[in-house]
XYZ file of C-alpha atoms in Angstrom:
578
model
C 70.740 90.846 70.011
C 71.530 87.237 69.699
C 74.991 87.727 69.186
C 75.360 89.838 72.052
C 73.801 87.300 74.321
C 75.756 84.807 73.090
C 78.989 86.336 74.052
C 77.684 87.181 77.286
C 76.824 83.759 77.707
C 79.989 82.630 76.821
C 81.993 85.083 79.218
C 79.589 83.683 82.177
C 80.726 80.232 81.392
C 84.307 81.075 81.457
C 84.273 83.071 84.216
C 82.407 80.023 86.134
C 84.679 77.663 84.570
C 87.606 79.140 85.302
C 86.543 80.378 89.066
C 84.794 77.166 90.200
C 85.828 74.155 88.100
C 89.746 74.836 88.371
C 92.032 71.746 88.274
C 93.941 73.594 91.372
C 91.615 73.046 94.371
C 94.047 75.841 96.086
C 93.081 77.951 93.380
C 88.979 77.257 94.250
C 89.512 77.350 97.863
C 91.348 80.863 97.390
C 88.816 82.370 95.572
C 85.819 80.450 97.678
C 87.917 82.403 100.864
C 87.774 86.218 98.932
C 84.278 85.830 98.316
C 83.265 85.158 101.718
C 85.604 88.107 102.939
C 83.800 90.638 100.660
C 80.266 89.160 101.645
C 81.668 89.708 105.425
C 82.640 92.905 104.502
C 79.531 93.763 102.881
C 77.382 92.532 106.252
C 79.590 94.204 108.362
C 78.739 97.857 106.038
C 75.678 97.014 106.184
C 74.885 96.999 109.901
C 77.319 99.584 110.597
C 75.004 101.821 107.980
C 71.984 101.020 109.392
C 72.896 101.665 112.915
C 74.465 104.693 111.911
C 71.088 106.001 110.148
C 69.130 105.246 112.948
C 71.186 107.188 114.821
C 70.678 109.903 112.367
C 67.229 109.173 112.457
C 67.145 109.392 116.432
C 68.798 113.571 116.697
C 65.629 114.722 115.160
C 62.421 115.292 117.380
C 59.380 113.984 117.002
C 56.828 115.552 114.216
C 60.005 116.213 112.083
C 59.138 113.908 109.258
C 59.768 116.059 106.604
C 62.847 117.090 107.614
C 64.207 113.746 108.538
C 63.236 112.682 104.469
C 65.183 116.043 103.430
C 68.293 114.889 105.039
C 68.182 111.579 104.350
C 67.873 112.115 100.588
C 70.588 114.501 101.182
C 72.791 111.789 102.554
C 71.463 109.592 99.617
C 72.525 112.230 96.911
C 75.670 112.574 98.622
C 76.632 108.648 98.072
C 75.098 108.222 94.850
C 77.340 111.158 93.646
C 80.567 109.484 94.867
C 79.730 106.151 93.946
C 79.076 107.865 89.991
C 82.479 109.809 90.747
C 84.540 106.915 91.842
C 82.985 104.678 88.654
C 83.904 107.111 86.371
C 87.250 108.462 87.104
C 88.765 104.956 88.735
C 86.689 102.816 86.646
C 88.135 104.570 82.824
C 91.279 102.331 83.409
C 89.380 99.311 83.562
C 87.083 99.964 80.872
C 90.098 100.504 78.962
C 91.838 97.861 79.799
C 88.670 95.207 79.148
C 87.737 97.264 75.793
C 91.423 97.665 74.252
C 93.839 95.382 75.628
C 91.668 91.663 76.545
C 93.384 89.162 74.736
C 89.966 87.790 73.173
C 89.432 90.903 71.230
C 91.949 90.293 68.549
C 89.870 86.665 67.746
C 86.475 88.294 68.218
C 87.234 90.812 65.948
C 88.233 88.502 63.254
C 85.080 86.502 63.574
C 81.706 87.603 61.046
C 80.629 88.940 64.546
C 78.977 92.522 64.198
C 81.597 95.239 66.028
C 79.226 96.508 67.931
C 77.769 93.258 69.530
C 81.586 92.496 70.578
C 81.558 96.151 71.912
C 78.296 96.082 73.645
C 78.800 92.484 75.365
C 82.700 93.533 76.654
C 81.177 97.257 78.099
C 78.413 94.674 79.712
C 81.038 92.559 81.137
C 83.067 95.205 82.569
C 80.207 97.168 84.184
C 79.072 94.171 85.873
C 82.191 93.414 87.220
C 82.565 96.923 88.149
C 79.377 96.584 90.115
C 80.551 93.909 91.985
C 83.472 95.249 93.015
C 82.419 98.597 94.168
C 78.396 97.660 95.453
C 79.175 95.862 98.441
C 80.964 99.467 99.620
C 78.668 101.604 97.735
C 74.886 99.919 97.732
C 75.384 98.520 101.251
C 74.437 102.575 102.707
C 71.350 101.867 101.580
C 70.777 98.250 102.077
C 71.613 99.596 105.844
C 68.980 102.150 105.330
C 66.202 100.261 104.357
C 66.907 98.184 107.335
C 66.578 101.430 109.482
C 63.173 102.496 107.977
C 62.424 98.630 108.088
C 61.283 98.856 104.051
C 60.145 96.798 101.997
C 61.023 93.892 99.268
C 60.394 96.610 96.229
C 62.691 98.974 98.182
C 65.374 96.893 97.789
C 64.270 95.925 94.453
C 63.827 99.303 92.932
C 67.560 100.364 94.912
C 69.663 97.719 92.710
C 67.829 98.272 89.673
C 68.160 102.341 90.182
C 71.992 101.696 90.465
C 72.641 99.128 87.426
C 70.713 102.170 85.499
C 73.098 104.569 86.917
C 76.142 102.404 85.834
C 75.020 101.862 82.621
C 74.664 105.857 82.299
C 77.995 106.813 83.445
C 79.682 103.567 81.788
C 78.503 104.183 78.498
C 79.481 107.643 78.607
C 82.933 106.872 80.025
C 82.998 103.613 77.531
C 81.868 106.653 74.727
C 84.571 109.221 75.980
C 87.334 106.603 75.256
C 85.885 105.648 71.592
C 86.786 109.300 70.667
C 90.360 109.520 72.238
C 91.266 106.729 70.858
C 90.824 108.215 67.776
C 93.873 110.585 68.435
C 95.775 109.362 71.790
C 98.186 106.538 71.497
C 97.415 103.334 73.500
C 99.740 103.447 76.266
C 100.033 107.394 76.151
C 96.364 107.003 77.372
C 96.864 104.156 79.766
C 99.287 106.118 81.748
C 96.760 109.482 82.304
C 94.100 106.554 83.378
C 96.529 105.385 85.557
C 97.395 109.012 86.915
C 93.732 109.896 87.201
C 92.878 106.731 89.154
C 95.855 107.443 91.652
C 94.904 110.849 91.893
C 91.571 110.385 92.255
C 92.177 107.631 95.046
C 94.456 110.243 97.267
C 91.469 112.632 96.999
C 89.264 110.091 98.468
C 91.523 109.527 101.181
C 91.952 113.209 101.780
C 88.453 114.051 102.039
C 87.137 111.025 104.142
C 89.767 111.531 106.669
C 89.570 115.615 107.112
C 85.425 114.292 107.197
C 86.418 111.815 109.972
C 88.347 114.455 111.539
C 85.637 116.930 111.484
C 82.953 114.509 112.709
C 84.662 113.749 115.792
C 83.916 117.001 117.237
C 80.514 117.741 115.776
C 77.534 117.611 117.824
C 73.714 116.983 117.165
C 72.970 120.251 116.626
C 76.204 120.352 114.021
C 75.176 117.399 112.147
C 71.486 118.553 111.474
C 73.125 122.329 110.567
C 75.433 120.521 108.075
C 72.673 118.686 106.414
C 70.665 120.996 105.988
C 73.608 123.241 104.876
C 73.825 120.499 101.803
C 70.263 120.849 101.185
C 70.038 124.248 100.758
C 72.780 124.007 98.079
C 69.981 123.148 95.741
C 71.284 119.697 95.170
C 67.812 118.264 96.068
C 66.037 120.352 93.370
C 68.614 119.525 90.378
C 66.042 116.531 89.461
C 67.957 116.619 86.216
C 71.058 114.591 86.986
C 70.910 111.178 87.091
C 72.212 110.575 90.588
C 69.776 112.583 92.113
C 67.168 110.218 90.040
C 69.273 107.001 91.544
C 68.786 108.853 95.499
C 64.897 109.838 95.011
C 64.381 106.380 93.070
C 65.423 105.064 96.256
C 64.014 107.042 99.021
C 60.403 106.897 97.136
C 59.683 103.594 98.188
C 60.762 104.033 101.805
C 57.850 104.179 104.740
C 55.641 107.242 104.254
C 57.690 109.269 101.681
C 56.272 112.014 99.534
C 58.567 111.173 96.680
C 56.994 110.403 93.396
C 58.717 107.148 92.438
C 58.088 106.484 88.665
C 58.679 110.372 87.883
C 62.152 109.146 88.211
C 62.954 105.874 87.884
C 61.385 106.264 84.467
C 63.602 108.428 83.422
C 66.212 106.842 84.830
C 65.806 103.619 83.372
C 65.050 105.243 79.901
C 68.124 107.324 79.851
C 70.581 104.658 80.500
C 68.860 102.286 77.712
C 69.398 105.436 75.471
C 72.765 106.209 76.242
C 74.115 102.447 76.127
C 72.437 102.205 72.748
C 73.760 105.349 70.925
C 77.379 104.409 72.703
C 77.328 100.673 71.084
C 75.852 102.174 67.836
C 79.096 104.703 67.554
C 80.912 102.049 68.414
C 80.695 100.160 65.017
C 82.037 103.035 63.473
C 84.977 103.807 66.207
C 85.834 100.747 68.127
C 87.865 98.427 65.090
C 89.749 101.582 64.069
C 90.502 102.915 67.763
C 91.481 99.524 68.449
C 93.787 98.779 65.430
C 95.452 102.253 66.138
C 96.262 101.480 69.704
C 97.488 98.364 68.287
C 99.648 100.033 65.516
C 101.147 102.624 68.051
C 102.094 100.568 70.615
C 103.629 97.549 68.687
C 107.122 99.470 67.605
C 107.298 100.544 71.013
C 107.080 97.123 72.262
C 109.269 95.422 69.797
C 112.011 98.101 70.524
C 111.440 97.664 74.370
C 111.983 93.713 73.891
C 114.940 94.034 71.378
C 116.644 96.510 73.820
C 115.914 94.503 77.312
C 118.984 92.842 76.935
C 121.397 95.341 76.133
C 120.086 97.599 78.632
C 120.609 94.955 81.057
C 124.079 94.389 79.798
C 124.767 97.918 79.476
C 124.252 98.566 83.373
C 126.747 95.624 83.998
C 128.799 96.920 82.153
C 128.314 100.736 83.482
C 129.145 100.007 86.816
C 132.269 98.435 88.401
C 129.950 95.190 90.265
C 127.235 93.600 90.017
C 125.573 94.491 93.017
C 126.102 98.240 91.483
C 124.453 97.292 88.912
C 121.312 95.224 90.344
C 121.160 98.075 92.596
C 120.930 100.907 89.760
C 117.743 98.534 87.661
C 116.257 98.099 91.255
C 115.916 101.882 91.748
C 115.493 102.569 88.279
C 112.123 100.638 89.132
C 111.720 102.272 92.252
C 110.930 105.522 90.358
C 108.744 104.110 87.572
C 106.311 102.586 90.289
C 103.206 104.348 90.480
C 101.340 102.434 93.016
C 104.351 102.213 95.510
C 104.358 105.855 95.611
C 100.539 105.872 95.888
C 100.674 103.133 99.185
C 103.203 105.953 100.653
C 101.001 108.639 99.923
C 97.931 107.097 101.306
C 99.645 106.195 104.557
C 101.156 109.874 105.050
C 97.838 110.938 104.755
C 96.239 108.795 107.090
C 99.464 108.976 109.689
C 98.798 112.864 108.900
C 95.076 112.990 110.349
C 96.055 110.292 113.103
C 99.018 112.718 114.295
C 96.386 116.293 113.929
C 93.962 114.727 115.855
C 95.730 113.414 118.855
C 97.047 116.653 119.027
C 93.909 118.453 119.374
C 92.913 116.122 121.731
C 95.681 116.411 123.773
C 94.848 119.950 124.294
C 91.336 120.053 124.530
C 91.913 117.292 127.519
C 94.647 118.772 128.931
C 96.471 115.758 129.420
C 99.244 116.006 131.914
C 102.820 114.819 132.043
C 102.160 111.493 134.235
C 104.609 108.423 133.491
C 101.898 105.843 132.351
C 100.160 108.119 130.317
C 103.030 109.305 128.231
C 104.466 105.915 128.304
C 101.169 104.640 126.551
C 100.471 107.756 124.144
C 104.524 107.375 123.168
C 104.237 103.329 122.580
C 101.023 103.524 120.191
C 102.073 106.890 118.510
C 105.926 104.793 117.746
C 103.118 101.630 116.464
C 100.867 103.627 114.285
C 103.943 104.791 112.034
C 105.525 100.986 111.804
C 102.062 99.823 111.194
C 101.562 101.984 107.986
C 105.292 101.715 106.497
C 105.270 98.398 107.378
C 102.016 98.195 105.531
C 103.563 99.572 102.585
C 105.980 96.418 102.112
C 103.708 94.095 100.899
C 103.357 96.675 97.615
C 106.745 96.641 97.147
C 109.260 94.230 99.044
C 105.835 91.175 98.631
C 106.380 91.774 94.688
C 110.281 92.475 94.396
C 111.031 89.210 92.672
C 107.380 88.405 90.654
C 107.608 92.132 89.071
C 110.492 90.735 87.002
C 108.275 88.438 84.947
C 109.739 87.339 81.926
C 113.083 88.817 81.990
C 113.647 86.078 85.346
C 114.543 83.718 82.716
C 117.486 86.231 81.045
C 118.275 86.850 84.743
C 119.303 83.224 85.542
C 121.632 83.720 82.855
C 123.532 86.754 84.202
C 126.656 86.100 85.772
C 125.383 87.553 89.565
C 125.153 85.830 93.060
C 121.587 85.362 94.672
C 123.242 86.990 97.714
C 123.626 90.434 95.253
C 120.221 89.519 93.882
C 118.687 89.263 97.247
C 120.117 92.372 98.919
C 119.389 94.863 95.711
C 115.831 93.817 96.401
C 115.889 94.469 99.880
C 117.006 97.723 98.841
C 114.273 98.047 96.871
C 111.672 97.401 99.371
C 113.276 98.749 102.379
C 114.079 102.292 101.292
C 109.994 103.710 100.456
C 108.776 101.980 104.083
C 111.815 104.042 105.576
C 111.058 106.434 103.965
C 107.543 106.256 105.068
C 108.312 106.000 108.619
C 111.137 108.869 108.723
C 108.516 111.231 107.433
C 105.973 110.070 109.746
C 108.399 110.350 112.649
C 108.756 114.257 111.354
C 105.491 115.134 111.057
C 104.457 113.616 114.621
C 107.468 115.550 116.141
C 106.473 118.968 114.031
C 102.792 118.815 115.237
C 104.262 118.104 118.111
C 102.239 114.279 119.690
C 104.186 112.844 122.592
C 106.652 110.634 121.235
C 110.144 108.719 122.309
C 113.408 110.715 122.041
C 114.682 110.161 118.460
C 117.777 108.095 119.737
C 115.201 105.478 120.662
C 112.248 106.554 117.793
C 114.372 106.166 114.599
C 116.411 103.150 115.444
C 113.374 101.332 116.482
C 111.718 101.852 113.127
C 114.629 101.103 111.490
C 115.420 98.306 112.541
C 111.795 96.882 112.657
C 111.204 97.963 109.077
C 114.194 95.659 108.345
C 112.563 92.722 109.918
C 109.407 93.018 108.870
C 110.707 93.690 104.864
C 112.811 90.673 104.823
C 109.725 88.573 105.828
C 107.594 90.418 102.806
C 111.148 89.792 100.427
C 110.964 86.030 101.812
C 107.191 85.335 100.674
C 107.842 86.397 97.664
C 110.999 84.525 96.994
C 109.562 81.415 98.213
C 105.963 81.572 95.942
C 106.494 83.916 93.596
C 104.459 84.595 90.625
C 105.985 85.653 87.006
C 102.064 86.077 85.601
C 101.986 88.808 87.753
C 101.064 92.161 86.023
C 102.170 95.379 88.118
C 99.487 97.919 87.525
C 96.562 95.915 86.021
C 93.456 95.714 87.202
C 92.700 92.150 85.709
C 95.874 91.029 87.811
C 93.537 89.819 90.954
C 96.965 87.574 91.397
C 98.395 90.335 91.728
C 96.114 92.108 94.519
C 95.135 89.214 95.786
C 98.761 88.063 96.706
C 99.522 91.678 98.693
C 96.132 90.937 100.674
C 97.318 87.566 101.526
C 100.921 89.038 102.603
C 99.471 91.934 104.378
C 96.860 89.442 106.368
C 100.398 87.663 107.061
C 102.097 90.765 108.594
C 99.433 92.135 110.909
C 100.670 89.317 113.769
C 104.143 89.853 113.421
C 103.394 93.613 114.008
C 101.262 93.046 116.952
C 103.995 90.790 118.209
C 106.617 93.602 117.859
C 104.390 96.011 119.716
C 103.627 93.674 122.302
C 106.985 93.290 122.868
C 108.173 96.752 122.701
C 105.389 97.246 125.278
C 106.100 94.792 127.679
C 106.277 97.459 130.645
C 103.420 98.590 129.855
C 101.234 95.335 129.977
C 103.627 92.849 132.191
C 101.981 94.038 135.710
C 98.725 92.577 134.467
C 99.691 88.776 133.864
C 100.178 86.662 137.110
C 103.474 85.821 136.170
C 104.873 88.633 135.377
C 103.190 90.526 138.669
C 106.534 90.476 140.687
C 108.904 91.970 137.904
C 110.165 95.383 138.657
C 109.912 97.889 136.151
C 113.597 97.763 135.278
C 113.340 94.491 134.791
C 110.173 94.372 132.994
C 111.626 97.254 130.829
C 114.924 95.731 129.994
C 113.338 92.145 129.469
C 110.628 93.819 126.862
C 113.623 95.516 124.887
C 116.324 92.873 125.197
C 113.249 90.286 123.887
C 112.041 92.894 121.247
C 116.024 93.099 120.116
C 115.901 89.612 120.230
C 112.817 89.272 118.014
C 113.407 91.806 115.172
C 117.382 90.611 114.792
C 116.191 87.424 114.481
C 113.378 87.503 111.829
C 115.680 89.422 109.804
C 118.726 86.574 109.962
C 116.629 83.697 109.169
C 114.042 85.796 106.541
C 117.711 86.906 104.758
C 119.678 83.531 105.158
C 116.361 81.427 103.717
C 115.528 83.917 101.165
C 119.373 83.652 99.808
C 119.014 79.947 100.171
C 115.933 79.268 97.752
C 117.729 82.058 95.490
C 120.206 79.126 94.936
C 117.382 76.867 94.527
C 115.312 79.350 91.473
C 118.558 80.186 89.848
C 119.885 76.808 89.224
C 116.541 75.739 88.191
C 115.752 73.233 91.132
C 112.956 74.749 92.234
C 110.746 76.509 89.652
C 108.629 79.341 90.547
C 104.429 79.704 88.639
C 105.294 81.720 85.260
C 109.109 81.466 85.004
C-alpha cells in the first residue's frame, strides 16, 4: 500500500508540475483556457439536463409519483449503461496505451518496486483521467437532475462516489481483459483492433443519438411517457444484479421522497469494485511483466525494420516515379489510406449531414412548403452551408496536421532533393481530396433525398472552390506552427487534439464569412445601407465579393505557406520537435 501511494503521489506531482509550473507561460495559459472550456461545457450540460428533466418531470399529472420515479430511474439506467459502454469499449485503447506503452514503465519495472503496486497505481491513474474526461458529459445528467428534484448535499455525494465505483468495476475488468491477451496478441496487432473498436464504437454513438434526435422531434407527451415506460417494462429496472443499475438506484435513492433502498446497493456496489480492482492487481503480478516484455519483444523487430527501411522506401518512390511531385504525391496518399481517424471525421459528418438532409425532408412535406422565391432561396443557401460546414470541418484532421504527421522523418525530408512548392501542393492534395470528397457525397445524398438545393452548375463549384480556400488556411497553420511531437492516433497526444480544436475554433469565422457572403441577397435589404440595392445588384455584388473572398484566401494561404517552406527547409526557421 505504501508503494502504491507513493507512485500515485508522484504522478500527481508531475502532472501538476508539468500542467501548472511550465517554463512556457503559453503552455499554462493554453491549458488554464481548456479547462475553463470543459468547466463551461460542463455548466452548460448541466442546466440544459436539469431543464430538460423538469420538463420530463412537468408531462406527468399530478399524484403520479411513482411513475415519475419509474421513469426517471429508467432514464438513469439508460445513461449509466452508456457511460459503462463508452468506458469500456473507447476507454481499452487508453488503458492500453497508459499500461503497455508509458515511457515510465520500462524504469518502474526495473526498480525493487512490487509489479503489482506499479500495475495498480498506472490502472488508478488512467481511470481517473478517464473520469475526467468523460464526467463532465456523463455525471452532469444527473448533477442536472438533482437540481430538478432540488436534492441534497449526500445526493450529490453518494452520485460521484456511485460512479468512481462503477469505473473501477468496468476498468479493472477491461484493465483484466488486456492482462490475458497480452499473453497471446502481439502489441501493435492489439493496438490496431483497440483502435478499430474505438472508431467503431464512436460511429455507433453518432448513429444512434442522431436517428434518437430524429425521432424525438416528432414525439409528443403522450410518446415520450409510452417510450419510457416501454424501457421499463423491458425488465431493466428489476436486473438489480448489474452494476449500472446499482450506479442509477444508488443515485435516485437519495432523491426527495424515493422508495429506493439506498445501502442495498451502494453496498454492493462499493464492495464489488474493491473486489474486482483487487483480484485484477493481484493477477497482475503474475501477467503484467511478461505481457509487457512480450509486447516489447514483438514489436521491437518490427520497429527496427520500419526505421532501417524509411529511407529506402522514401528513395525507392523517387526513384519509382518520373518527378518528385509524383512521388510526394504517391507517400501523401499512401498516408491518406492508412489514416484511421480521417476516415472516421468523414464518416461522422456523412452521418450527421445524413440526418440533417432526412429531416428537412420530412419537414418539408409535413409543412407543405411551397415554391416561393425567398423561401427556396433561404432553404437552398443553408442546405449549400451545412455541407461546407462539415467537410470543411474535416480539414483541421487532416490538411491542420499535413506537415506535423511527418515527425521525425522532417529531418530526412530537408535532405531530399524536392522544392517546397512540390512539398506544399502534395499536401494540399492530401487534405483537399477527403473534404471533397465529403462534400461531393453530401451534395448526392441531399439531391437523392431530394432537399431544395442550387442547380449543380452553381452547388459543386461553390464547394469546390470554398473547400480550396478554406484547406489552404488549415495547410497554412500548420506550416507556420507545426509540431513534430505530434503523435497521430494517441490518446496521450492532447497536442495533438488540442491543436485541431484550436484550428477548428479558427475556421468557424471564416465559414460564417463565406456564408455571409454567399448570402448577401438574402440579408442586404435589412442593413440601411444596403436598403436601395436591387436584387441584381445585391446578387451579383454577394457573388463577385464571395469570388473575391475565397480566390483570395487561397493565393495568399498558398503563396505564404510556400514561403515559410523555404524558411523550415533551409533551417531558418525551426519548427517544436524537428
Amino acid at each position: 500500500m505504501q508503494e502504491y501511494l507513493l507512485l500515485l503521489r508522484t504522478s500527481l506531482k508531475i502532472w501538476f508540475s508539468s500542467t501548472f509550473k511550465s517554463k512556457s507561460k503559453k503552455k499554462i495559459i493554453g491549458t488554464i483556457f481548456a479547462y475553463l472550456a470543459l468547466l463551461a461545457f460542463a455548466v452548460f450540460w448541466t442546466i440544459l439536463s436539469a431543464n430538460l428533466f423538469k420538463d420530463l418531470i412537468a408531462l406527468f399529472p399530478a399524484g403520479s409519483e411513482i411513475f415519475i420515479e419509474k421513469s426517471i430511474l429508467t432514464v438513469a439506467q439508460l445513461l449509466a449503461l452508456g457511460t459503462i459502454l463508452f468506458l469500456f469499449l473507447t476507454g481499452l485503447r487508453i488503458l492500453y496505451e497508459y499500461l503497455y506503452e508509458s515511457q515510465d514503465v520500462s524504469f518502474l519495472l526495473a526498480t525493487p518496486l512490487q509489479v503489482e503496486n506499479i500495475f495498480a497505481a498506472k490502472l488508478t491513474e488512467c481511470l481517473g483521467l478517464i473520469f475526467l474526461s468523460i464526467s463532465f458529459m456523463t455525471l452532469t445528467p444527473f448533477i442536472g437532475l438533482g437540481i430538478a428534484f432540488k436534492a441534497g448535499f449526500f445526493y450529490y455525494l453518494s452520485t460521484i462516489i456511485s460512479f468512481l465505483a462503477g469505473f473501477v468495476i468496468f476498468g479493472s475488468i477491461a484493465a483484466l481483459l488486456l492482462l490475458l491477451i497480452m499473453r497471446f496478441v502481439p502489441g501493435q496487432k492489439l493496438k490496431q483492433i483497440l483502435m478499430s473498436l474505438t472508431l467503431i464504437m464512436g460511429l455507433v454513438i453518432v448513429f444512434v443519438s442522431q436517428m434518437f434526435s430524429s425521432n424525438m422531434m416528432n414525439m409528443t407527451e403522450e410518446d415520450i411517457i409510452n417510450a419510457l415506460s416501454g424501457f421499463s417494462d423491458l425488465g431493466i429496472n428489476k436486473m438489480s444484479f448489474l452494476p449500472h443499475v446499482w450506479m442509477a438506484k444508488s443515485s435516485v435513492a437519495t432523491l426527495p421522497n424515493s422508495q429506493i433502498n439506498f445501502w442495498a446497493n451502494f453496498i454492493p456496489l462499493v464492495v464489488i469494485s474493491a473486489l474486482v480492482f483487487w483480484f485484477t492487481t493481484k493477477l497482475s503480478a503474475k501477467l503484467y511483466l511478461s505481457g509487457w516484455s512480450s509486447g516489447q519483444e514483438t514489436d521491437s523487430p518490427k520497429k527496427k525494420r520500419a526505421k532501417s527501411n524509411a529511407k529506402n522506401k522514401e528513395e525507392k518512390r523517387l526513384s519509382r516515379v518520373g518527378s518528385p511531385f509524383g512521388a510526394m504525391l504517391k507517400k501523401e496518399m499512401l498516408y491518406l489510406k492508412r489514416e484511421p481517424m480521417m476516415w472516421y471525421q468523414i464518416a461522422v459528418g456523412l452521418i450527421v449531414l445524413g440526418f440533417f438532409a432526412f429531416n428537412n425532408a420530412r419537414i418539408q412535406s409535413q409543412s407543405g412548403v411551397t415554391g416561393s422565391i425567398p423561401p427556396d432561396f433561404i432553404n437552398q443557401s443553408v442546405n449549400l452551408f451545412m455541407i461546407l460546414l462539415f467537410a470543411g470541418l474535416s480539414g483541421p484532421t487532416v490538411a491542420g496536421l499535413a506537415l506535423s504527421r511527418e515527425g521525425k522523418n522532417w529531418r530526412f525530408m530537408q535532405s531530399l532533393p524536392v522544392e517546397p512548392r512540390t512539398v506544399y501542393w502534395s499536401k494540399f492534395i492530401f487534405g483537399y481530396l477527403p473534404c471533397l470528397l465529403e462534400g461531393l457525397i453530401g451534395v448526392a445524398v441531399f439531391h437523392y433525398i431530394k432537399i431544395e438545393m442550387f442547380p449543380l452548375y452553381i452547388t459543386i463549384p461553390t464547394i469546390a472552390i470554398s473547400l480550396a480556400a478554406l484547406i489552404s488556411v488549415d495547410l497554412w497553420t500548420d506550416i507556420y506552427f507545426p509540431n513534430f511531437n505530434i503523435k497521430i492516433g494517441s490518446s496521450k497526444s492532447q497536442e495533438g487534439a488540442g491543436k485541431i480544436l484550436l484550428v477548428n475554433l479558427a475556421m468557424m469565422p471564416i465559414i460564417l464569412l463565406l456564408g455571409a457572403t454567399f448570402s448577401f441577397q438574402w440579408w442586404y435589404s435589412k442593413v440601411g445601407i444596403f436598403s436601395a440595392l436591387s436584387p441584381e445588384v445585391a446578387k451579383a455584388i454577394g457573388l463577385g465579393v464571395f469570388a473575391f473572398e475565397t480566390i483570395g484566401v487561397f493565393i495568399i494561404s498558398s503563396t505564404t505557406s510556400i514561403n515559410r517552406l523555404k524558411l523550415l527547409f533551409t533551417g531558418a526557421v525551426d519548427a517544436k520537435g524537428a
